[in-house]
Amino acid sequence: MNQPIIQSAGTTGDVTEFILREGTELSGMRPAGRMITDTDSGTFVYLLDDGERFVHVHFPEEIWPQMATALQSGQTPGLSGGGHRLELVNFAEELEMLIFNIEGNDNYGEVFSTAVEKAFSQILGA
């Protein structure tokens, strides 16, 4: 199975909705409430649990502004794909922990760290 990638995002009221690339199925998935990074592909990765393994949902750099908006809204964002919707539990806590950990930390690679610091500058500077 291809790793799911966020294709777009929108906001309804205060809630950000992340939309998966076509052909990605969410049926039987549960949010794992954890987020990691994939510095090789330059993405944040939210983990879903399908009962047997973790499925990695990749958030590419072009989606980071909407991730920042979701973080600032204080609302739990949603994930939609294949006619299903999940709430991304612990999204804000996990993302905030990561961006503060990445700030000034070249263990993530200078290119990735710099991109994160730029995209989330409002949050880091708050």
PDB file of C-alpha atoms in Angstrom, residues 10-101:
ATOM      1  CA  GLY A  10      -9.621  23.395   4.310  1.00  0.00           C
ATOM      2  CA  THR A  11     -11.207  25.048   7.299  1.00  0.00           C
ATOM      3  CA  THR A  12     -14.840  25.035   8.367  1.00  0.00           C
ATOM      4  CA  GLY A  13     -15.373  27.416  11.250  1.00  0.00           C
ATOM      5  CA  ASP A  14     -12.364  26.744  13.487  1.00  0.00           C
ATOM      6  CA  VAL A  15     -11.835  23.135  12.409  1.00  0.00           C
ATOM      7  CA  THR A  16      -9.160  22.240   9.860  1.00  0.00           C
ATOM      8  CA  GLU A  17      -9.902  19.265   7.635  1.00  0.00           C
ATOM      9  CA  PHE A  18      -6.992  17.472   5.958  1.00  0.00           C
ATOM     10  CA  ILE A  19      -7.883  15.652   2.741  1.00  0.00           C
ATOM     11  CA  LEU A  20      -5.993  12.548   1.655  1.00  0.00           C
ATOM     12  CA  ARG A  21      -4.891  11.955  -1.911  1.00  0.00           C
ATOM     13  CA  GLU A  22      -7.488  10.044  -3.949  1.00  0.00           C
ATOM     14  CA  GLY A  23      -7.525   6.307  -3.565  1.00  0.00           C
ATOM     15  CA  THR A  24      -6.541   6.328   0.110  1.00  0.00           C
ATOM     16  CA  GLU A  25      -8.872   4.310   2.305  1.00  0.00           C
ATOM     17  CA  LEU A  26      -9.438   5.113   5.990  1.00  0.00           C
ATOM     18  CA  SER A  27     -11.874   2.302   6.677  1.00  0.00           C
ATOM     19  CA  GLY A  28     -10.836   0.319   9.768  1.00  0.00           C
ATOM     20  CA  MET A  29      -8.225   2.868  10.807  1.00  0.00           C
ATOM     21  CA  ARG A  30      -7.999   4.488  14.220  1.00  0.00           C
ATOM     22  CA  PRO A  31      -5.924   7.529  15.177  1.00  0.00           C
ATOM     23  CA  ALA A  32      -2.861   6.461  17.160  1.00  0.00           C
ATOM     24  CA  GLY A  33      -2.488   9.948  18.634  1.00  0.00           C
ATOM     25  CA  ARG A  34       1.218  10.103  17.738  1.00  0.00           C
ATOM     26  CA  MET A  35       3.214  12.168  15.290  1.00  0.00           C
ATOM     27  CA  ILE A  36       6.781  11.714  14.036  1.00  0.00           C
ATOM     28  CA  THR A  37       8.889  13.190  11.256  1.00  0.00           C
ATOM     29  CA  ASP A  38      10.262  11.714   8.061  1.00  0.00           C
ATOM     30  CA  THR A  39      13.191  14.008   7.385  1.00  0.00           C
ATOM     31  CA  ASP A  40      14.158  12.041   4.250  1.00  0.00           C
ATOM     32  CA  SER A  41      10.877  13.016   2.604  1.00  0.00           C
ATOM     33  CA  GLY A  42      10.623  16.321   4.511  1.00  0.00           C
ATOM     34  CA  THR A  43       7.252  15.533   6.076  1.00  0.00           C
ATOM     35  CA  PHE A  44       5.488  15.355   9.388  1.00  0.00           C
ATOM     36  CA  VAL A  45       3.844  11.943   9.831  1.00  0.00           C
ATOM     37  CA  TYR A  46       0.664  11.238  11.808  1.00  0.00           C
ATOM     38  CA  LEU A  47       0.263   7.590  12.805  1.00  0.00           C
ATOM     39  CA  LEU A  48      -2.933   5.648  12.255  1.00  0.00           C
ATOM     40  CA  ASP A  49      -3.521   2.136  13.574  1.00  0.00           C
ATOM     41  CA  ASP A  50      -5.240  -0.419  11.336  1.00  0.00           C
ATOM     42  CA  GLY A  51      -5.253  -3.092  14.071  1.00  0.00           C
ATOM     43  CA  GLU A  52      -2.137  -4.836  12.743  1.00  0.00           C
ATOM     44  CA  ARG A  53       0.339  -2.055  12.067  1.00  0.00           C
ATOM     45  CA  PHE A  54       0.859   1.680  11.991  1.00  0.00           C
ATOM     46  CA  VAL A  55      -0.022   3.521   8.808  1.00  0.00           C
ATOM     47  CA  HIS A  56       1.988   6.694   8.218  1.00  0.00           C
ATOM     48  CA  VAL A  57       0.036   9.721   6.936  1.00  0.00           C
ATOM     49  CA  HIS A  58       2.491  12.206   5.442  1.00  0.00           C
ATOM     50  CA  PHE A  59       2.001  15.975   5.719  1.00  0.00           C
ATOM     51  CA  PRO A  60       4.210  17.569   3.016  1.00  0.00           C
ATOM     52  CA  GLU A  61       5.669  21.054   3.397  1.00  0.00           C
ATOM     53  CA  GLU A  62       2.977  22.728   1.261  1.00  0.00           C
ATOM     54  CA  ILE A  63       0.400  21.670   3.922  1.00  0.00           C
ATOM     55  CA  TRP A  64       2.376  23.075   6.876  1.00  0.00           C
ATOM     56  CA  PRO A  65       0.619  26.478   6.829  1.00  0.00           C
ATOM     57  CA  GLN A  66      -2.724  24.684   7.380  1.00  0.00           C
ATOM     58  CA  MET A  67      -1.105  22.599  10.131  1.00  0.00           C
ATOM     59  CA  ALA A  68      -0.060  25.856  11.840  1.00  0.00           C
ATOM     60  CA  THR A  69      -3.629  27.164  11.481  1.00  0.00           C
ATOM     61  CA  ALA A  70      -5.000  23.942  13.013  1.00  0.00           C
ATOM     62  CA  LEU A  71      -2.538  24.251  15.893  1.00  0.00           C
ATOM     63  CA  GLN A  72      -3.512  27.870  16.575  1.00  0.00           C
ATOM     64  CA  SER A  73      -7.267  27.152  16.404  1.00  0.00           C
ATOM     65  CA  GLY A  74      -7.212  24.912  19.466  1.00  0.00           C
ATOM     66  CA  GLN A  75      -9.635  22.538  17.702  1.00  0.00           C
ATOM     67  CA  THR A  76      -8.961  18.888  16.861  1.00  0.00           C
ATOM     68  CA  PRO A  77      -8.481  18.643  13.076  1.00  0.00           C
ATOM     69  CA  GLY A  78     -10.082  15.985  10.930  1.00  0.00           C
ATOM     70  CA  LEU A  79      -8.737  13.644   8.277  1.00  0.00           C
ATOM     71  CA  SER A  80     -10.916  12.665   5.327  1.00  0.00           C
ATOM     72  CA  GLY A  81     -10.412  10.059   2.655  1.00  0.00           C
ATOM     73  CA  GLY A  82     -12.385   7.386   0.846  1.00  0.00           C
ATOM     74  CA  GLY A  83     -15.679   8.609   2.324  1.00  0.00           C
ATOM     75  CA  HIS A  84     -14.435   8.241   5.900  1.00  0.00           C
ATOM     76  CA  ARG A  85     -13.428  10.841   8.497  1.00  0.00           C
ATOM     77  CA  LEU A  86     -11.250  10.559  11.586  1.00  0.00           C
ATOM     78  CA  GLU A  87     -10.414  13.071  14.283  1.00  0.00           C
ATOM     79  CA  LEU A  88      -6.658  13.488  14.632  1.00  0.00           C
ATOM     80  CA  VAL A  89      -6.466  13.133  18.411  1.00  0.00           C
ATOM     81  CA  ASN A  90      -3.375  14.628  20.119  1.00  0.00           C
ATOM     82  CA  PHE A  91      -2.508  16.414  16.844  1.00  0.00           C
ATOM     83  CA  ALA A  92      -1.818  19.777  18.486  1.00  0.00           C
ATOM     84  CA  GLU A  93       0.159  18.371  21.422  1.00  0.00           C
ATOM     85  CA  GLU A  94       2.293  16.137  19.209  1.00  0.00           C
ATOM     86  CA  LEU A  95       2.923  18.782  16.535  1.00  0.00           C
ATOM     87  CA  GLU A  96       3.778  21.460  19.083  1.00  0.00           C
ATOM     88  CA  MET A  97       6.210  19.133  20.868  1.00  0.00           C
ATOM     89  CA  LEU A  98       7.910  18.300  17.563  1.00  0.00           C
ATOM     90  CA  ILE A  99       8.268  21.855  16.269  1.00  0.00           C
ATOM     91  CA  PHE A 100       9.743  23.061  19.579  1.00  0.00           C
ATOM     92  CA  ASN A 101      12.104  20.068  19.569  1.00  0.00           C
TER      93      ASN A 101
END
